[in-house]
XYZ file of C-alpha atoms in Angstrom:
699
model
C 98.217 98.956 70.195
C 98.224 95.638 68.489
C 95.133 93.545 68.256
C 94.766 90.566 70.511
C 97.104 87.862 69.328
C 95.836 84.552 68.038
C 95.088 82.399 71.047
C 96.163 79.278 69.148
C 99.797 80.386 69.467
C 99.642 81.061 73.201
C 101.550 79.065 75.781
C 98.735 78.009 78.108
C 100.999 76.492 80.755
C 101.268 77.878 84.268
C 104.610 79.309 85.407
C 106.977 82.257 85.345
C 108.506 83.397 82.045
C 110.427 80.423 80.591
C 110.155 78.347 83.781
C 106.941 76.305 83.580
C 107.437 73.545 86.181
C 105.279 70.454 85.875
C 103.969 70.648 89.437
C 102.450 74.070 88.691
C 100.177 72.658 85.974
C 97.871 71.115 88.575
C 96.963 74.688 89.561
C 96.261 75.750 85.963
C 92.475 75.852 86.242
C 89.802 78.489 86.929
C 89.149 77.024 90.384
C 92.743 77.451 91.529
C 92.995 80.917 90.030
C 89.790 81.798 91.850
C 91.339 80.530 95.088
C 94.501 82.650 94.817
C 92.549 85.641 93.529
C 90.083 85.447 96.406
C 92.957 85.197 98.898
C 94.370 88.402 97.435
C 90.966 90.109 97.452
C 90.228 88.986 101.010
C 93.581 90.187 102.340
C 93.416 93.531 100.567
C 89.856 93.949 101.889
C 91.097 93.199 105.404
C 93.765 95.852 105.041
C 92.106 98.613 103.021
C 88.773 98.570 104.843
C 89.053 96.479 108.010
C 92.432 97.387 109.495
C 92.103 101.014 108.425
C 88.689 101.467 110.014
C 89.552 99.546 113.194
C 92.771 101.497 113.667
C 91.583 104.922 112.535
C 90.826 106.167 116.049
C 94.292 105.110 117.230
C 95.861 106.800 114.212
C 93.962 109.993 114.989
C 95.202 109.919 118.586
C 98.769 109.003 117.649
C 99.167 111.638 114.933
C 96.540 114.169 116.105
C 94.339 113.972 113.002
C 90.788 115.233 112.576
C 88.072 112.993 111.108
C 88.161 115.033 107.904
C 91.919 114.470 107.590
C 91.396 110.780 108.299
C 88.726 110.740 105.589
C 91.199 112.277 103.145
C 93.627 109.449 103.888
C 90.931 106.827 103.312
C 89.818 108.458 100.051
C 93.336 108.867 98.653
C 93.497 105.383 97.137
C 90.523 106.271 94.925
C 92.479 109.175 93.437
C 95.115 106.899 91.914
C 92.405 104.419 90.906
C 90.698 107.261 89.088
C 93.904 108.031 87.203
C 94.704 104.459 86.143
C 91.301 102.816 85.782
C 90.560 103.913 82.199
C 93.994 102.902 80.935
C 94.057 99.590 82.821
C 90.509 98.489 82.022
C 90.542 99.388 78.325
C 94.142 98.581 77.397
C 94.162 95.526 79.659
C 91.119 93.984 77.950
C 93.273 92.770 75.058
C 96.398 92.068 77.093
C 97.580 89.506 79.656
C 94.963 90.056 82.386
C 96.473 87.645 84.924
C 99.879 89.306 84.630
C 98.353 92.749 85.128
C 96.439 91.531 88.185
C 99.612 89.969 89.620
C 101.638 93.153 89.105
C 98.833 95.088 90.785
C 98.965 92.719 93.762
C 102.721 93.282 94.000
C 102.237 97.060 93.989
C 99.530 96.685 96.650
C 101.943 94.819 98.921
C 104.462 97.656 98.575
C 101.740 100.176 99.464
C 100.914 98.222 102.634
C 104.504 98.375 103.832
C 104.674 102.098 103.041
C 101.509 102.705 105.079
C 103.184 101.222 108.161
C 106.244 103.450 107.667
C 105.067 106.390 109.876
C 105.173 104.058 112.872
C 108.920 103.713 112.303
C 109.504 107.360 111.386
C 107.609 108.755 114.379
C 109.497 106.700 116.934
C 108.021 105.266 120.101
C 104.703 106.578 121.347
C 105.277 108.543 124.552
C 102.283 109.740 126.566
C 103.316 112.424 129.034
C 103.485 110.295 132.153
C 102.210 107.085 133.665
C 98.528 106.955 134.483
C 98.994 107.701 138.165
C 101.491 110.520 137.558
C 99.133 112.061 135.028
C 96.183 111.850 137.408
C 98.181 113.397 140.226
C 99.469 116.232 138.047
C 95.951 116.881 136.774
C 94.763 117.766 140.294
C 94.036 121.276 141.441
C 97.107 122.978 142.935
C 96.068 126.520 143.909
C 98.553 129.296 143.141
C 100.901 126.895 141.330
C 102.147 127.059 137.763
C 104.215 123.878 137.619
C 101.864 122.163 135.174
C 102.472 124.760 132.501
C 105.923 123.311 131.879
C 104.286 120.169 130.510
C 103.018 122.100 127.528
C 106.501 123.301 126.708
C 107.692 119.710 126.436
C 104.935 118.577 124.102
C 105.806 117.948 120.478
C 103.916 119.695 117.737
C 101.110 117.972 115.896
C 102.223 115.037 113.752
C 99.953 116.035 110.869
C 102.952 115.849 108.492
C 102.700 112.070 108.582
C 99.329 112.437 106.907
C 101.178 112.953 103.621
C 103.035 109.660 104.069
C 99.694 107.931 104.631
C 98.224 109.597 101.551
C 101.224 108.592 99.419
C 100.904 104.986 100.571
C 97.183 105.021 99.802
C 97.902 106.305 96.298
C 100.172 103.303 95.739
C 97.509 100.974 97.172
C 94.866 102.411 94.858
C 97.028 101.932 91.787
C 97.728 98.328 92.757
C 94.080 97.470 93.355
C 92.860 98.779 89.994
C 93.603 95.712 87.808
C 91.931 93.312 90.254
C 88.569 95.063 90.262
C 88.435 95.740 86.528
C 90.256 92.845 84.865
C 89.630 90.217 87.550
C 85.899 89.599 86.980
C 86.427 89.694 83.203
C 89.269 87.139 83.413
C 87.046 84.835 85.465
C 84.057 85.377 83.179
C 85.971 84.486 80.019
C 87.529 81.311 81.463
C 84.311 79.675 82.709
C 80.919 79.035 81.146
C 78.133 81.625 81.584
C 76.183 79.127 83.708
C 78.796 79.008 86.465
C 80.239 82.518 86.044
C 77.786 84.068 88.569
C 78.874 81.577 91.233
C 82.563 82.196 90.548
C 82.087 85.947 90.660
C 79.918 85.523 93.742
C 82.691 83.621 95.528
C 85.104 86.404 94.609
C 82.654 89.004 95.883
C 82.260 87.102 99.138
C 86.025 87.090 99.628
C 86.266 90.766 98.715
C 83.652 91.820 101.241
C 84.447 89.048 103.711
C 87.888 90.614 104.027
C 86.733 93.853 105.677
C 84.730 91.880 108.236
C 87.726 89.738 109.112
C 89.792 92.921 109.137
C 87.465 94.505 111.677
C 87.699 91.431 113.908
C 91.470 91.113 113.593
C 91.890 94.876 113.802
C 89.834 94.973 116.983
C 92.152 92.359 118.456
C 95.198 94.369 117.368
C 93.762 97.407 119.135
C 94.203 95.467 122.401
C 97.948 95.404 121.683
C 99.951 98.484 122.633
C 101.203 100.438 119.607
C 104.856 99.661 120.426
C 103.942 96.070 121.425
C 105.421 96.538 124.926
C 104.613 99.483 127.189
C 107.434 101.342 128.957
C 107.980 100.111 132.544
C 106.345 103.155 134.132
C 103.204 102.950 131.970
C 100.024 101.094 132.836
C 97.623 102.234 130.103
C 94.572 100.139 129.195
C 92.409 100.171 126.014
C 89.756 102.144 127.924
C 92.226 104.972 128.619
C 91.674 108.000 126.335
C 95.405 108.030 125.579
C 95.584 104.377 124.512
C 96.930 103.742 120.993
C 96.657 100.231 119.564
C 98.996 98.481 117.116
C 97.328 99.984 114.024
C 100.409 99.320 111.839
C 100.847 95.601 112.538
C 98.054 94.463 110.212
C 99.487 96.452 107.313
C 102.939 94.963 107.808
C 101.746 91.332 107.995
C 99.233 91.843 105.182
C 101.888 93.332 102.921
C 104.056 90.229 103.302
C 101.104 87.917 102.539
C 100.136 89.945 99.452
C 103.707 89.701 98.190
C 103.493 85.890 98.194
C 100.027 85.906 96.601
C 101.126 88.232 93.803
C 103.829 85.772 92.711
C 101.272 82.959 92.435
C 98.860 85.061 90.360
C 101.712 86.093 88.042
C 102.176 82.414 87.149
C 98.855 82.149 85.257
C 98.725 82.223 81.437
C 96.912 84.767 79.331
C 94.024 82.352 79.080
C 93.481 78.865 80.439
C 93.109 75.635 78.461
C 89.602 75.355 77.006
C 88.797 79.065 77.169
C 88.555 79.491 73.399
C 85.937 76.742 73.134
C 83.947 78.118 76.088
C 83.846 81.579 74.516
C 82.796 80.305 71.082
C 80.019 78.154 72.539
C 78.670 80.986 74.727
C 78.513 83.388 71.787
C 76.951 80.745 69.535
C 74.216 80.000 72.073
C 73.416 83.680 72.602
C 74.430 83.705 76.269
C 76.896 86.571 75.878
C 76.997 89.439 73.421
C 79.252 89.211 70.385
C 82.365 91.378 70.366
C 82.053 94.845 68.887
C 83.806 94.346 65.549
C 85.090 97.930 65.325
C 86.768 97.971 68.727
C 90.128 96.253 68.933
C 91.608 97.634 72.146
C 93.341 100.648 70.608
C 93.682 103.710 72.811
C 92.196 105.847 70.024
C 88.935 103.912 70.405
C 88.376 104.900 74.044
C 86.156 107.840 73.089
C 83.683 105.828 70.956
C 83.725 103.037 73.541
C 83.006 105.528 76.313
C 80.236 107.111 74.253
C 78.715 103.676 73.789
C 78.661 103.064 77.551
C 77.347 106.531 78.416
C 74.492 106.091 75.946
C 73.654 102.654 77.342
C 70.746 103.491 79.666
C 70.718 100.109 81.400
C 74.430 100.285 82.159
C 74.468 103.937 83.281
C 71.418 103.736 85.562
C 72.809 100.577 87.122
C 76.211 102.216 87.653
C 74.837 105.443 89.139
C 72.616 103.456 91.503
C 75.607 101.499 92.780
C 77.531 104.763 93.111
C 74.861 106.221 95.397
C 74.835 103.309 97.807
C 78.611 103.005 97.496
C 79.069 106.597 98.643
C 77.271 105.810 101.892
C 78.977 102.450 102.480
C 82.506 103.648 101.701
C 81.899 106.938 103.469
C 80.650 105.406 106.702
C 82.796 102.242 106.802
C 86.022 103.909 108.023
C 84.157 105.529 110.900
C 81.910 102.665 112.001
C 84.200 101.837 114.935
C 84.143 105.470 115.997
C 80.329 105.457 115.688
C 80.002 102.364 117.890
C 82.341 103.896 120.467
C 80.452 107.166 120.661
C 76.899 105.954 120.095
C 76.910 102.666 122.024
C 79.806 102.985 124.466
C 82.073 100.302 122.971
C 85.793 100.595 123.655
C 88.359 100.772 120.844
C 88.958 97.010 120.647
C 85.336 95.877 121.084
C 84.081 98.320 118.435
C 86.165 96.606 115.751
C 85.020 93.167 116.877
C 81.341 94.202 116.906
C 81.709 95.653 113.408
C 83.292 92.428 112.169
C 80.537 90.290 113.695
C 77.982 92.238 111.639
C 79.969 92.715 108.432
C 80.966 89.079 107.873
C 77.475 87.481 107.866
C 75.803 90.563 106.374
C 78.040 90.833 103.327
C 78.744 87.131 102.832
C 75.107 86.117 103.300
C 73.883 88.766 100.877
C 76.405 87.886 98.192
C 75.758 84.132 98.501
C 72.004 84.556 98.122
C 72.425 87.054 95.273
C 74.749 84.678 93.409
C 72.355 81.769 93.950
C 69.418 83.764 92.579
C 71.373 84.745 89.467
C 72.550 81.171 88.868
C 68.930 79.981 88.746
C 68.022 82.423 85.976
C 67.884 81.717 82.260
C 71.242 83.111 81.128
C 69.707 84.408 77.903
C 67.478 86.872 79.774
C 69.552 87.233 82.926
C 70.155 90.968 82.447
C 66.512 91.969 82.933
C 65.910 89.684 85.902
C 69.172 90.736 87.567
C 68.090 94.370 87.268
C 64.763 93.427 88.872
C 66.534 91.881 91.869
C 68.600 95.054 92.274
C 65.403 97.111 92.332
C 63.599 94.917 94.867
C 66.399 94.724 97.398
C 67.343 98.374 97.029
C 63.758 99.242 97.961
C 63.965 96.997 101.026
C 67.231 98.740 101.914
C 65.359 102.026 102.359
C 63.797 100.617 105.513
C 67.183 99.311 106.621
C 68.573 102.844 106.813
C 66.077 103.565 109.604
C 68.455 101.547 111.794
C 70.210 104.811 112.587
C 67.077 105.979 114.422
C 67.734 103.380 117.130
C 68.788 105.351 120.233
C 72.078 104.495 121.899
C 74.067 106.500 124.432
C 73.087 109.906 125.644
C 75.470 112.697 124.728
C 78.127 113.240 127.398
C 77.245 116.306 129.476
C 80.496 118.239 129.926
C 80.841 121.336 132.073
C 81.685 124.385 130.002
C 81.052 122.527 126.736
C 77.355 121.711 126.497
C 76.225 122.646 130.014
C 77.216 125.689 132.107
C 79.460 125.529 135.159
C 77.576 125.711 138.493
C 77.678 129.475 138.935
C 77.248 130.254 135.214
C 74.044 130.877 133.279
C 75.647 130.402 129.867
C 78.420 128.290 128.350
C 81.913 129.503 129.172
C 85.256 127.729 129.221
C 86.402 129.538 132.347
C 84.859 129.294 135.805
C 85.731 130.881 139.129
C 85.379 127.503 140.860
C 88.646 126.241 139.356
C 90.358 129.511 138.407
C 92.845 129.329 141.326
C 94.008 125.913 140.103
C 95.925 127.137 137.019
C 94.534 124.257 134.918
C 95.978 123.498 131.482
C 94.147 121.313 128.933
C 96.775 118.753 127.995
C 95.391 115.220 128.345
C 91.673 114.534 128.335
C 91.017 112.743 131.635
C 87.214 112.715 131.892
C 86.061 113.025 135.480
C 82.506 112.330 136.623
C 81.325 114.497 139.483
C 78.864 113.518 142.152
C 76.410 115.844 140.403
C 76.507 113.634 137.236
C 78.380 116.272 135.257
C 81.552 115.297 133.388
C 84.606 117.557 133.643
C 87.596 117.724 131.299
C 89.920 116.512 134.054
C 90.095 116.589 137.892
C 91.656 120.047 137.803
C 88.700 121.529 135.901
C 86.428 120.009 138.547
C 88.526 121.732 141.203
C 89.557 118.415 142.820
C 92.697 118.589 144.959
C 92.871 115.109 146.573
C 93.154 111.677 144.931
C 92.731 108.434 146.874
C 94.417 105.086 146.232
C 91.375 103.848 144.303
C 91.824 106.874 141.975
C 88.679 108.641 143.136
C 88.806 112.327 143.992
C 87.725 114.560 146.840
C 87.680 118.259 147.764
C 86.269 119.187 144.355
C 85.449 122.909 144.398
C 83.123 123.001 141.369
C 81.090 120.018 142.539
C 80.814 121.408 146.070
C 79.556 124.727 144.723
C 77.020 123.041 142.417
C 75.545 120.855 145.181
C 76.048 123.230 148.131
C 78.324 120.705 149.844
C 81.430 121.090 151.921
C 84.733 120.331 150.206
C 85.137 117.096 152.157
C 81.713 115.895 150.975
C 82.323 116.620 147.302
C 83.713 113.737 145.271
C 84.326 112.533 141.732
C 85.489 109.414 139.923
C 87.528 108.852 136.753
C 85.724 108.439 133.440
C 82.639 109.986 131.908
C 79.357 109.840 133.766
C 76.898 107.104 132.883
C 75.489 107.841 129.415
C 72.769 105.186 129.774
C 73.936 103.296 126.687
C 71.435 100.795 125.317
C 70.197 98.983 122.208
C 73.583 97.774 120.948
C 72.187 94.376 119.907
C 69.126 95.830 118.072
C 71.420 98.239 116.244
C 73.804 95.463 115.218
C 70.854 93.436 113.912
C 69.557 96.434 111.958
C 73.037 97.028 110.544
C 73.135 93.371 109.492
C 69.837 93.758 107.598
C 71.085 96.942 105.930
C 74.324 95.297 104.821
C 72.492 92.165 103.666
C 70.135 94.128 101.407
C 72.982 96.226 99.999
C 75.289 93.314 99.218
C 72.689 90.904 97.899
C 72.733 93.062 94.744
C 76.523 92.748 94.306
C 76.421 89.812 91.888
C 73.208 90.933 90.105
C 74.757 94.366 89.598
C 77.916 92.969 88.017
C 75.788 90.591 85.955
C 73.875 93.537 84.496
C 77.186 95.153 83.559
C 78.675 92.026 81.964
C 75.495 91.153 80.034
C 74.487 94.625 78.834
C 77.660 95.377 76.851
C 79.513 93.667 73.973
C 81.907 90.866 74.903
C 85.071 92.844 74.214
C 83.898 95.819 76.285
C 83.384 93.919 79.548
C 86.649 94.938 81.209
C 86.264 98.538 80.123
C 82.635 98.556 81.273
C 83.745 97.371 84.720
C 86.579 99.900 84.726
C 84.366 102.766 83.623
C 81.865 101.779 86.305
C 84.652 101.918 88.876
C 85.731 105.293 87.481
C 82.259 106.702 88.086
C 81.943 105.019 91.486
C 85.333 106.328 92.597
C 84.920 109.894 91.387
C 81.339 110.304 92.613
C 81.155 107.753 95.431
C 84.067 106.167 97.223
C 86.444 109.122 96.827
C 84.222 111.925 98.186
C 82.380 109.575 100.567
C 84.948 109.328 103.403
C 85.790 113.048 103.170
C 82.107 113.989 103.188
C 81.226 111.741 106.124
C 84.387 112.790 107.941
C 83.283 116.413 107.621
C 79.772 115.455 108.807
C 81.216 113.712 111.848
C 83.501 116.657 112.638
C 80.448 118.942 112.565
C 78.952 116.973 115.451
C 82.072 117.242 117.633
C 81.422 118.802 121.038
C 84.964 118.705 122.381
C 88.273 118.881 120.518
C 91.610 117.872 121.937
C 93.854 120.899 122.430
C 97.623 120.724 122.807
C 99.456 124.007 123.208
C 96.872 125.942 121.168
C 96.748 123.236 118.483
C 93.519 121.403 117.687
C 93.836 117.627 117.527
C 91.357 114.762 117.377
C 87.735 114.964 118.507
C 87.109 113.694 122.034
C 83.316 113.789 122.409
C 80.430 113.917 119.917
C 76.804 115.026 119.962
C 75.288 111.561 119.550
C 71.795 112.658 118.545
C 73.079 114.983 115.831
C 75.515 112.317 114.635
C 72.730 109.756 114.149
C 70.431 112.175 112.338
C 73.139 113.302 109.918
C 74.051 109.732 108.980
C 70.375 108.781 108.668
C 69.625 111.734 106.377
C 72.566 110.978 104.087
C 71.864 107.242 103.979
C 68.154 107.670 103.296
C 68.732 110.219 100.529
C 71.178 108.102 98.553
C 69.249 104.854 99.113
C 66.095 106.404 97.649
C 68.044 107.776 94.676
C 69.596 104.353 94.106
C 66.175 102.698 94.130
C 64.878 105.132 91.504
C 67.905 104.478 89.297
C 67.567 100.703 89.684
C 63.948 101.052 88.584
C 65.068 102.901 85.449
C 67.707 100.246 84.761
C 65.064 97.510 85.013
C 62.614 99.555 82.925
C 65.036 100.034 80.054
C 65.869 96.329 80.130
C 62.167 95.594 79.905
C 61.432 98.111 77.162
C 64.147 96.796 74.813
C 61.749 94.086 73.669
C 61.773 93.751 69.849
C 58.570 94.603 68.043
C 56.171 91.784 67.285
C 55.565 91.723 63.527
C 53.706 88.474 63.231
C 56.216 85.895 62.146
C 59.085 88.407 62.038
C 61.299 89.831 64.771
C 62.308 93.395 63.901
C 65.604 95.061 64.827
C 67.604 97.876 63.273
C 71.292 98.525 62.892
C 71.050 101.261 65.516
C 69.946 98.787 68.167
C 71.973 96.772 70.644
C 70.616 93.270 70.966
C 69.583 92.639 74.551
C 69.411 89.305 76.314
C 65.676 89.255 75.619
C 66.240 89.798 71.889
C 68.851 87.075 71.826
C 66.328 84.753 73.433
C 63.740 85.641 70.762
C 66.276 84.931 68.020
C 67.237 81.634 69.636
C 63.574 80.609 69.929
C 62.996 81.598 66.308
C 65.989 79.540 65.199
C 64.689 76.510 67.073
C 61.236 76.702 65.430
C 62.746 77.065 61.977
C 59.957 79.293 60.639
C 60.088 83.023 61.526
C 62.365 85.509 59.858
C 64.616 88.070 61.478
C 64.025 91.375 59.690
C 67.042 93.707 59.813
C 66.683 97.305 58.641
C 69.374 99.925 58.035
C 72.197 97.660 56.935
C 72.833 99.308 53.588
C 73.491 102.856 52.501
C 69.759 103.519 52.646
C 68.183 103.437 56.109
C 65.048 101.910 54.577
C 66.895 98.903 53.170
C 65.497 95.735 54.707
C 67.020 92.279 54.691
C 65.096 89.217 55.867
C 67.271 86.523 57.402
C 65.819 83.107 58.085
C 66.190 82.553 61.839
C 66.795 78.844 61.437
C 70.094 79.701 59.742
C 71.284 82.017 62.486
C 72.885 81.286 65.802
C 73.428 84.974 66.572
C 72.889 88.378 65.027
C 75.089 90.989 66.667
C 74.070 94.560 65.887
C 75.964 97.303 67.659
C 75.961 100.872 66.350
C 75.511 101.739 62.675
C 78.786 101.406 60.819
C 80.436 99.296 63.537
C 79.899 95.988 61.812
C 76.896 93.657 61.658
C 77.787 89.998 61.527
C 75.595 86.967 60.820
C 77.206 83.751 62.019
C 75.955 80.536 60.436
C 75.597 77.251 62.326
C 78.776 75.755 60.941
C 80.736 78.447 62.774
C 83.144 78.616 59.825
C 81.466 81.278 57.722
C 81.210 84.910 58.831
C 79.373 87.107 56.336
C 79.366 90.893 56.505
C 75.764 91.849 55.836
């Protein structure tokens, strides 16, 4: 791989290949790039997190997927990210970052359109019958077997479409990789260190604002029938267990918008006008680390670069802490709508809207405050203070996880599932009270009996009469349980009252939890960008994403999906095939999520403490009027500040040991002559840059 070309020879105009129209030059600035980049990040966040999570329940119903299978779909995009992130982040550091980001956006748009493809391949959604026909056929008809023919007409599970979803997610993951590794570095190198935190903060806000908007928009889309218009004989509503919303529509529209955005990002030059001067001034003033002189972006240097990052205690502790909290956030996010539906009684559409109402202010507010706090810091010692903010707010987040202790709905009591039938003393699926009815479990039509017990459908309650208002009478199982006559026994559609409560307190607690988790977003990235050499920033971000993906966001959805499946009380069954979960044990669900969240939040807090501690302990020794460093050391922000202060006073010396063949060799350098001493690892080059900026001397 060739070294980075001389920036003096670059064409810094905005445009596409040889076409650089004059009107495009008004957009050739960091602010306009930030605008287009944040639009891309917001839209992809809407799609990847918001639309997916809001529509996941509908996808499970439409294609008969379990939560674990749904989690595999969500996690698939991290697999391709894992494959490409090292190559993109390291090789892309010395290449045209804007072009790579634009190509990634183009690939992401293709992935969005592929994700909507199963809607076309599967054809129109066809529930068995209209609501009234289904209710009538679900009644008890003694000594009749006509309902068994319905099972023969049912199609097999549509699990095969899961592989189409996974393939589309792999494409999406590959397309997203350049944005999250090269994007912050491209912004950071084109603006001054003083405003970089605000720029990155705005990008973070857009990135995490997107999922919130996606939840809101996705919740609205769930009010639209999957095929846009219901067949004439259908009258399904979003509260019907068979309802499937337009889960695919957001992906289709988002893919078109990303296609347009990708073309605009592709127009930007390798670097913007003035970038070279900004970089030189930042290095001269000690606000960013000097480039590692032995790393030039060659693929053969990945191993030493990786070793450098792994041995960087500040960087690794910071990364592992973010991975722990990321596992919980990315693992729970796809299922938050499902959680609100089960735990607090929200319907499919409202659950997405409620999630969006919490996510937007929680993430945006946290990122804005975090960016503001970082901007106020002295940029020469920002790394240590940023690590301190991460520690403080991670500790506060421990108390935020207790939100999942807030009680919501009681678990649905279902006959034969978690409570015995009237004449039974133990749980059994069969009961003599409905045995003459020849019931078949096809569609879940929850029916609440007068005895406050929920039945799978009217047939399993033994009900044989349905009135115009869709209530039932002559229910054998209810009559037997309450010692009533058949005419006195009754039931109504839907589950029995689960006494749902505390939705607003839970949403407030979730807001606090999100706020404390996302307030560290900008400080965390600041620690990464300021704890590594200048020319390792992109790779440091990419390697961080590699660790987060492999240990956090990739296993997270699968792990939480498996947890959620473990709490399932009732599975949908179609012709001896298990489909999606219908009812959950709410108490067990809350405790499992609480335990996982608390565990990883505590671990993250410990790791943030270690990150802050190592920042603090990298203080150079005080040798009177000399500051002491060795060639084995990496100069931290604090050391750079000490050197800068020494240079300003014009008196102390910087004592450097280990520069020659003998480790005991010492060279005293007058601090007033230095603007920066950059010491990486022994043998990787130690450069003293004099104030004129024209003389570089190898020590």
